PDB file of C-alpha atoms in Angstrom:
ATOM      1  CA  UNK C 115     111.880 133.870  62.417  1.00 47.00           C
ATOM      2  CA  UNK C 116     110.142 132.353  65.714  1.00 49.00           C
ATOM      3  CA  UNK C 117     110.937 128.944  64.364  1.00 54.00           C
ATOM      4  CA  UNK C 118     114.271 128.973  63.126  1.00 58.00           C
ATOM      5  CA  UNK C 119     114.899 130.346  66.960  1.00 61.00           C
ATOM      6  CA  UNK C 120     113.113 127.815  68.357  1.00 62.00           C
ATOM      7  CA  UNK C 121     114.784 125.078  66.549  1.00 64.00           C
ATOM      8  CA  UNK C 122     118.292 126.643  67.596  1.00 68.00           C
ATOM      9  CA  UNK C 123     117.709 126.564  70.929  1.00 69.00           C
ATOM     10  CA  UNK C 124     116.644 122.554  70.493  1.00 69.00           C
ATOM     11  CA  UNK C 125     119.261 121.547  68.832  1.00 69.00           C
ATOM     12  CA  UNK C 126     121.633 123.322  71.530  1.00 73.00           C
ATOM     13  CA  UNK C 127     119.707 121.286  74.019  1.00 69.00           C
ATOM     14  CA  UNK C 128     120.501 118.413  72.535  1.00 69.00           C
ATOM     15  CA  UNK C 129     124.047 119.197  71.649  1.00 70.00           C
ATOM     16  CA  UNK C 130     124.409 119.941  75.467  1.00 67.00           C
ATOM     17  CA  UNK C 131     122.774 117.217  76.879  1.00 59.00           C
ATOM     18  CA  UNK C 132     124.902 114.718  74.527  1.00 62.00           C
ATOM     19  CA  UNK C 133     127.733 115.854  75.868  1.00 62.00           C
ATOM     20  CA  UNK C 134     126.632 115.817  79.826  1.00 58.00           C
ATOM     21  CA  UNK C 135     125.135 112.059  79.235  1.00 53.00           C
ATOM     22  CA  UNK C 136     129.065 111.068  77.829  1.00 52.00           C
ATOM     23  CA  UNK C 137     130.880 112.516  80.266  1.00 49.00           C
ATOM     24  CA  UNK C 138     129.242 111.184  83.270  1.00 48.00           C
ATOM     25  CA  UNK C 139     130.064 107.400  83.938  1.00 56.00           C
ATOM     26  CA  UNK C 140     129.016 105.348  86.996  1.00 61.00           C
ATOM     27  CA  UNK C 141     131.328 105.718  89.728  1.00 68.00           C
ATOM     28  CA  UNK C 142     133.533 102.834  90.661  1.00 79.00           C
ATOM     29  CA  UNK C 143     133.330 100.830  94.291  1.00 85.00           C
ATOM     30  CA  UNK C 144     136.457 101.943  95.768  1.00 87.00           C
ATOM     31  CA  UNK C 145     138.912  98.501  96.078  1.00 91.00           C
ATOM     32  CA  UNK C 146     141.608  97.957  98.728  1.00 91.00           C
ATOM     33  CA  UNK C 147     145.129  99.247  98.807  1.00 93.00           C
ATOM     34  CA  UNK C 148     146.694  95.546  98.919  1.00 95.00           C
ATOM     35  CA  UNK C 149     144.987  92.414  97.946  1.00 96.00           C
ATOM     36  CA  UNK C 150     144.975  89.073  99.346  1.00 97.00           C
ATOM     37  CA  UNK C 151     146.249  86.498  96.923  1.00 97.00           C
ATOM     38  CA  UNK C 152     147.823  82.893  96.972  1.00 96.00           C
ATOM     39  CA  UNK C 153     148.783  81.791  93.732  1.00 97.00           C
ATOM     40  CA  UNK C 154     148.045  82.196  89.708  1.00 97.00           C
ATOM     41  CA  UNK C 155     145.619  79.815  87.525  1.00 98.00           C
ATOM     42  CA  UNK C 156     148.488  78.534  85.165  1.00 98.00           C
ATOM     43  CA  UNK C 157     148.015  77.359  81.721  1.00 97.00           C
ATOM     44  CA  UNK C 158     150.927  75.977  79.729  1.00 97.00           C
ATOM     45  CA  UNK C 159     150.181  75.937  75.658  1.00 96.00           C
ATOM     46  CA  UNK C 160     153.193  74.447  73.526  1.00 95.00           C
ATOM     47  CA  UNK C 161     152.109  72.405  70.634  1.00 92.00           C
ATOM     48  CA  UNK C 162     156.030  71.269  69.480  1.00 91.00           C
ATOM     49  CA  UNK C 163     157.926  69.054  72.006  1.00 91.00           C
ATOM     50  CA  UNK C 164     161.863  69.563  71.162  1.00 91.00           C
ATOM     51  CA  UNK C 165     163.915  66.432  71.202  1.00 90.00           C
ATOM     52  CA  UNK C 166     167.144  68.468  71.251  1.00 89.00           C
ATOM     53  CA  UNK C 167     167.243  70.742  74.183  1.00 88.00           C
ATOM     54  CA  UNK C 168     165.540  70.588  76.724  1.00 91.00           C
ATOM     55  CA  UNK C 169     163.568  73.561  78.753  1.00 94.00           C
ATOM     56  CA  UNK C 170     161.888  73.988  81.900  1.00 95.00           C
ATOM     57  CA  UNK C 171     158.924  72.444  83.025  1.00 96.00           C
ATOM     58  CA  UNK C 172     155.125  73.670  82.847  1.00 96.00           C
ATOM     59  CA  UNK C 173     155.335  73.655  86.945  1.00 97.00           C
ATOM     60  CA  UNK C 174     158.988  75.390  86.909  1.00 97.00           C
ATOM     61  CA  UNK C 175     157.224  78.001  84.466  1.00 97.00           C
ATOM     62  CA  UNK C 176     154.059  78.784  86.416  1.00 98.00           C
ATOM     63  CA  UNK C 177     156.380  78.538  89.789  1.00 98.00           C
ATOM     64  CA  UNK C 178     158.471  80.995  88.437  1.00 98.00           C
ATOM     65  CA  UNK C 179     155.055  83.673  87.551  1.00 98.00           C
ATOM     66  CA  UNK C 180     153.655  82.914  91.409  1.00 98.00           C
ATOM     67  CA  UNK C 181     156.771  83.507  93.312  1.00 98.00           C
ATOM     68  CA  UNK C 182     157.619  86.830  90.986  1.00 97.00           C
ATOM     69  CA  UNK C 183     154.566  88.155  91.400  1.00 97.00           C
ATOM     70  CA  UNK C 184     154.288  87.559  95.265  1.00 97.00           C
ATOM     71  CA  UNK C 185     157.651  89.437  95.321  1.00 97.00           C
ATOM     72  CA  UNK C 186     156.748  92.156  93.081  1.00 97.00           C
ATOM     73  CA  UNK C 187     153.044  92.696  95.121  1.00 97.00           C
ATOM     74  CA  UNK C 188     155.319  92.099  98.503  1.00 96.00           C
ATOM     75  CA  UNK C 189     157.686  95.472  97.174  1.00 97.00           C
ATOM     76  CA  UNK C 190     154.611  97.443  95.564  1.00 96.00           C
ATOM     77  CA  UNK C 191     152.737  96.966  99.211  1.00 96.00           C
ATOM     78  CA  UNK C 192     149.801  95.387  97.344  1.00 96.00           C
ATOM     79  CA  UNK C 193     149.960  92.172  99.482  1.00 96.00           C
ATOM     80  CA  UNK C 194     147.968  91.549 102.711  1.00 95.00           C
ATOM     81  CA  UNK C 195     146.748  88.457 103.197  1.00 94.00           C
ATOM     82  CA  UNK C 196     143.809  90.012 105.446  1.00 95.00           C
ATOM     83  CA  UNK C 197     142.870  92.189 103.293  1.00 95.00           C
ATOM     84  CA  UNK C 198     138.617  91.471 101.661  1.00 95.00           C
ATOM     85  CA  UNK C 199     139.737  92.335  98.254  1.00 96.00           C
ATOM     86  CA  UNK C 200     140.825  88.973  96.844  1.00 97.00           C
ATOM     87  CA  UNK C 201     143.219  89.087  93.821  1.00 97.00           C
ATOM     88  CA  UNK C 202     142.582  86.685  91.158  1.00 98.00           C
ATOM     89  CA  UNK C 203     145.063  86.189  88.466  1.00 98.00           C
ATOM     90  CA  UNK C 204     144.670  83.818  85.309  1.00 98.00           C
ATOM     91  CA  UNK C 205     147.699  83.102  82.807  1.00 98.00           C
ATOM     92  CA  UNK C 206     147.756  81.257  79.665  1.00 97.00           C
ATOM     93  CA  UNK C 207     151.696  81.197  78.901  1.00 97.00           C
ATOM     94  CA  UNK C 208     152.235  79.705  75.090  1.00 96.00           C
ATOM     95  CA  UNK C 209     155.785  78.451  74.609  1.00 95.00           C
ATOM     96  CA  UNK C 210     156.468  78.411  70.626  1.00 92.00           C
ATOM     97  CA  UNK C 211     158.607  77.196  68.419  1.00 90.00           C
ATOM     98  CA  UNK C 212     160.838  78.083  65.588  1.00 86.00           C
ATOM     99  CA  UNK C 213     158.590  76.636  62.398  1.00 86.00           C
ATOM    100  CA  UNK C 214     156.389  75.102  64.250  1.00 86.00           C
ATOM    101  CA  UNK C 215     153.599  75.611  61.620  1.00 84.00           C
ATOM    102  CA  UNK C 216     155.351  73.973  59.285  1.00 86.00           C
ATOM    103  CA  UNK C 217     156.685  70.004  58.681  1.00 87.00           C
ATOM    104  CA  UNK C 218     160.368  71.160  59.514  1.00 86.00           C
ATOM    105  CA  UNK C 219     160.092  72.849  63.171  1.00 88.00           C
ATOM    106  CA  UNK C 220     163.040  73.653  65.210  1.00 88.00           C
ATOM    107  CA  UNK C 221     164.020  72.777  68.471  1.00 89.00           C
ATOM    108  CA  UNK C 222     164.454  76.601  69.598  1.00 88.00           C
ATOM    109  CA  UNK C 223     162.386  78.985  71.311  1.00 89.00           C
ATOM    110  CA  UNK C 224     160.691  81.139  68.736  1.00 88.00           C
ATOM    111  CA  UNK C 225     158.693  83.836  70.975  1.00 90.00           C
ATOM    112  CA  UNK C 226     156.615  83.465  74.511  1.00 94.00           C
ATOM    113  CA  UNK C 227     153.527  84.932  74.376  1.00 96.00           C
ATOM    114  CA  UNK C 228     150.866  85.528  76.995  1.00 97.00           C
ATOM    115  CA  UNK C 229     147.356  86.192  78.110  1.00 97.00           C
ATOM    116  CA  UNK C 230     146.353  87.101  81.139  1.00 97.00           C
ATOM    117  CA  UNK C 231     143.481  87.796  83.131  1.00 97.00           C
ATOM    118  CA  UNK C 232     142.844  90.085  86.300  1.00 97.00           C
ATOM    119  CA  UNK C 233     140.053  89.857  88.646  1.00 97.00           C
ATOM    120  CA  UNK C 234     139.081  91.494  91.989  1.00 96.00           C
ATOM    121  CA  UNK C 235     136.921  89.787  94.222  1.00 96.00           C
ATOM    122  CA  UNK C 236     134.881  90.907  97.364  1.00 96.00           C
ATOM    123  CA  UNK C 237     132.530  88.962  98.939  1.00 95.00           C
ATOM    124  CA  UNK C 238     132.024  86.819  95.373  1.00 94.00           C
ATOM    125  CA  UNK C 239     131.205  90.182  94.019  1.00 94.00           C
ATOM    126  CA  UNK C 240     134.076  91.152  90.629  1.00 94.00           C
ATOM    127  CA  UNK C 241     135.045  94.516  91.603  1.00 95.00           C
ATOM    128  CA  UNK C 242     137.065  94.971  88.712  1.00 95.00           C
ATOM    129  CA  UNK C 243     138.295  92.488  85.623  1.00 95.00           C
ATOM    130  CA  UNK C 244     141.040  92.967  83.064  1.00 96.00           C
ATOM    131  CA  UNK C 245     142.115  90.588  80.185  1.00 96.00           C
ATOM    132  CA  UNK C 246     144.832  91.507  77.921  1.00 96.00           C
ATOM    133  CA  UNK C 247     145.195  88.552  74.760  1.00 94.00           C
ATOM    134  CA  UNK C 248     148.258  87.301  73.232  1.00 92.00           C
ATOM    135  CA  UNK C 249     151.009  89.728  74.055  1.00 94.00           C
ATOM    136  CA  UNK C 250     154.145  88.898  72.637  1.00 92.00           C
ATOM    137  CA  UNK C 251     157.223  88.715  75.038  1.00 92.00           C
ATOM    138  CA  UNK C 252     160.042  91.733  73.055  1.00 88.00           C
ATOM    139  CA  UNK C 253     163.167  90.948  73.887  1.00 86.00           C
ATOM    140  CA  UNK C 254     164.311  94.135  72.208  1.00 87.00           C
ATOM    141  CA  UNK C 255     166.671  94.332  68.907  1.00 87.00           C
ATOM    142  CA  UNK C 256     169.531  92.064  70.145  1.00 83.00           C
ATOM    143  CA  UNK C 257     167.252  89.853  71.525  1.00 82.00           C
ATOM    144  CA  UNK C 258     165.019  89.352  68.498  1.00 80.00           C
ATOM    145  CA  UNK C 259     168.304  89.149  66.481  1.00 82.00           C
ATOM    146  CA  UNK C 260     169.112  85.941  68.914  1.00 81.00           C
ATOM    147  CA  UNK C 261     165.707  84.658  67.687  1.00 80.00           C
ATOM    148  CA  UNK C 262     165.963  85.042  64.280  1.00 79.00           C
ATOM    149  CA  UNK C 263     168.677  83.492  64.306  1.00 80.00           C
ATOM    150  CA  UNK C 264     167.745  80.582  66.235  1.00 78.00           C
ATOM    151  CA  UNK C 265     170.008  81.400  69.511  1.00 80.00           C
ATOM    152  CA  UNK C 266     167.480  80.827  72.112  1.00 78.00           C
ATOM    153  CA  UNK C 267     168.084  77.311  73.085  1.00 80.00           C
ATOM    154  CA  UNK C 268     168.072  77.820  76.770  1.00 84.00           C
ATOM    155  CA  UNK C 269     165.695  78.979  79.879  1.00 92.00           C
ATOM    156  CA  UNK C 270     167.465  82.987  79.725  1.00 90.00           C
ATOM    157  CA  UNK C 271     164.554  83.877  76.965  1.00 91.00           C
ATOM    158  CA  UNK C 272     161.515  82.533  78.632  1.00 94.00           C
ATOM    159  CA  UNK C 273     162.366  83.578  81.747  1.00 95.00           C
ATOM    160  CA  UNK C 274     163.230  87.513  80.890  1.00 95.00           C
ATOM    161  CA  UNK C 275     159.401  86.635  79.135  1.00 95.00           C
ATOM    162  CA  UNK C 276     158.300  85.327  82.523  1.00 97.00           C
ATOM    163  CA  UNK C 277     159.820  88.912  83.961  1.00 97.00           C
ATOM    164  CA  UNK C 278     158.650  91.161  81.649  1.00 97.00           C
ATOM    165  CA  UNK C 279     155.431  89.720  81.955  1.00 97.00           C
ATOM    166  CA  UNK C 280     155.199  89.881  85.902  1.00 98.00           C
ATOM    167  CA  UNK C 281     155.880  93.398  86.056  1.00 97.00           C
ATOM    168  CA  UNK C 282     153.476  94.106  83.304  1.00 97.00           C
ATOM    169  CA  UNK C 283     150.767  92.228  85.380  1.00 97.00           C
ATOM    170  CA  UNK C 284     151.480  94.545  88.373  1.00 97.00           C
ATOM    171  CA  UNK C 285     151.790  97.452  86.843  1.00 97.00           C
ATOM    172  CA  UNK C 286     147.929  96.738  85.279  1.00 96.00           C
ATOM    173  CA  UNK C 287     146.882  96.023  88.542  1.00 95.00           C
ATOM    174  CA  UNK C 288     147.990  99.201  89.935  1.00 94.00           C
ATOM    175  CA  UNK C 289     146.340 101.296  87.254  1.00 93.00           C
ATOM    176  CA  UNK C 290     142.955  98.738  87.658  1.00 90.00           C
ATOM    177  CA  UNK C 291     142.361 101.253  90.904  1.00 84.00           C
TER     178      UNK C 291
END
């Protein structure tokens, strides 16, 4: 009888103190309410070069990313160029193309997708880091209709893409605090 007891009240200890060592977590350095930033790391990955249309340039792409996210961080109030905490963004945008992994490819935009990294900075220090990998751009049923059927010979795809993306960006960095 003593022992059985004895081993209850162990294993309730244990059970217990399982539970207290997973809930606690250490506690986060608190960050700024805006960041200072100046512009993205851009990296432009497209392995098929179309002959018969012809989109927008690798620096009209990564243009497009730094002035919508200084607008979007601008509206938010995340932006202060005075501000200690240092945003730090990274994106590798990959352009591809209809067949592209096979002999035949076409010409037209097949899907945009993108990886990104987040990073803020104080005093060299990484306060906190995000890095979401190869998210495909959804242009939603009519626009993956366009795609399929190889519509998207134009800059209006990529640049909804470039959009979409943005706001995702800023809307990760807003739930990074």
């Amino acid at each position: 009888y003593f022992k059985g007891y004895k081993m209850k009240r162990i294993l309730i200890f244990l059970t217990a103190l399982f539970f207290v060592g997973c809930a606690s977590s250490q506690p986060k350095i608190p960050i700024a309410d805006a960041y200072k930033f100046d512009k993205i790391e851009y990296n432009h990955i497209q392995i098929h070069n179309p002959t018969k249309f012809t989109y927008q340039s690798k620096e009209s792409v990564e243009a497009k990313y730094n002035e919508g996210l200084k607008s979007l961080l601008k509206k938010e109030n995340l932006l202060n160029q005075s501000s200690k905490d240092e945003l730090k963004i990274s994106v590798w945008h990959r352009r591809m193309f209809g067949g592209e992994a096979t002999p035949f490819p076409s010409d037209r935009i097949g899907g945009i997708f993108v990886s990104y990294e987040i990073k803020i900075i104080r005093d060299g220090q990484i306060l906190r880091d995000y890095i979401l990998n190869e998210s495909m751009y959804d242009p939603g049923f009519f626009g993956n209709l366009k795609t399929i059927v190889g519509q998207n010979k134009d800059d209006s795809y990529e640049n909804s893409a470039i959009d979409a993306f943005v706001r995702d960006i800023v809307k990760t960095l807003e739930e990074l605090k």
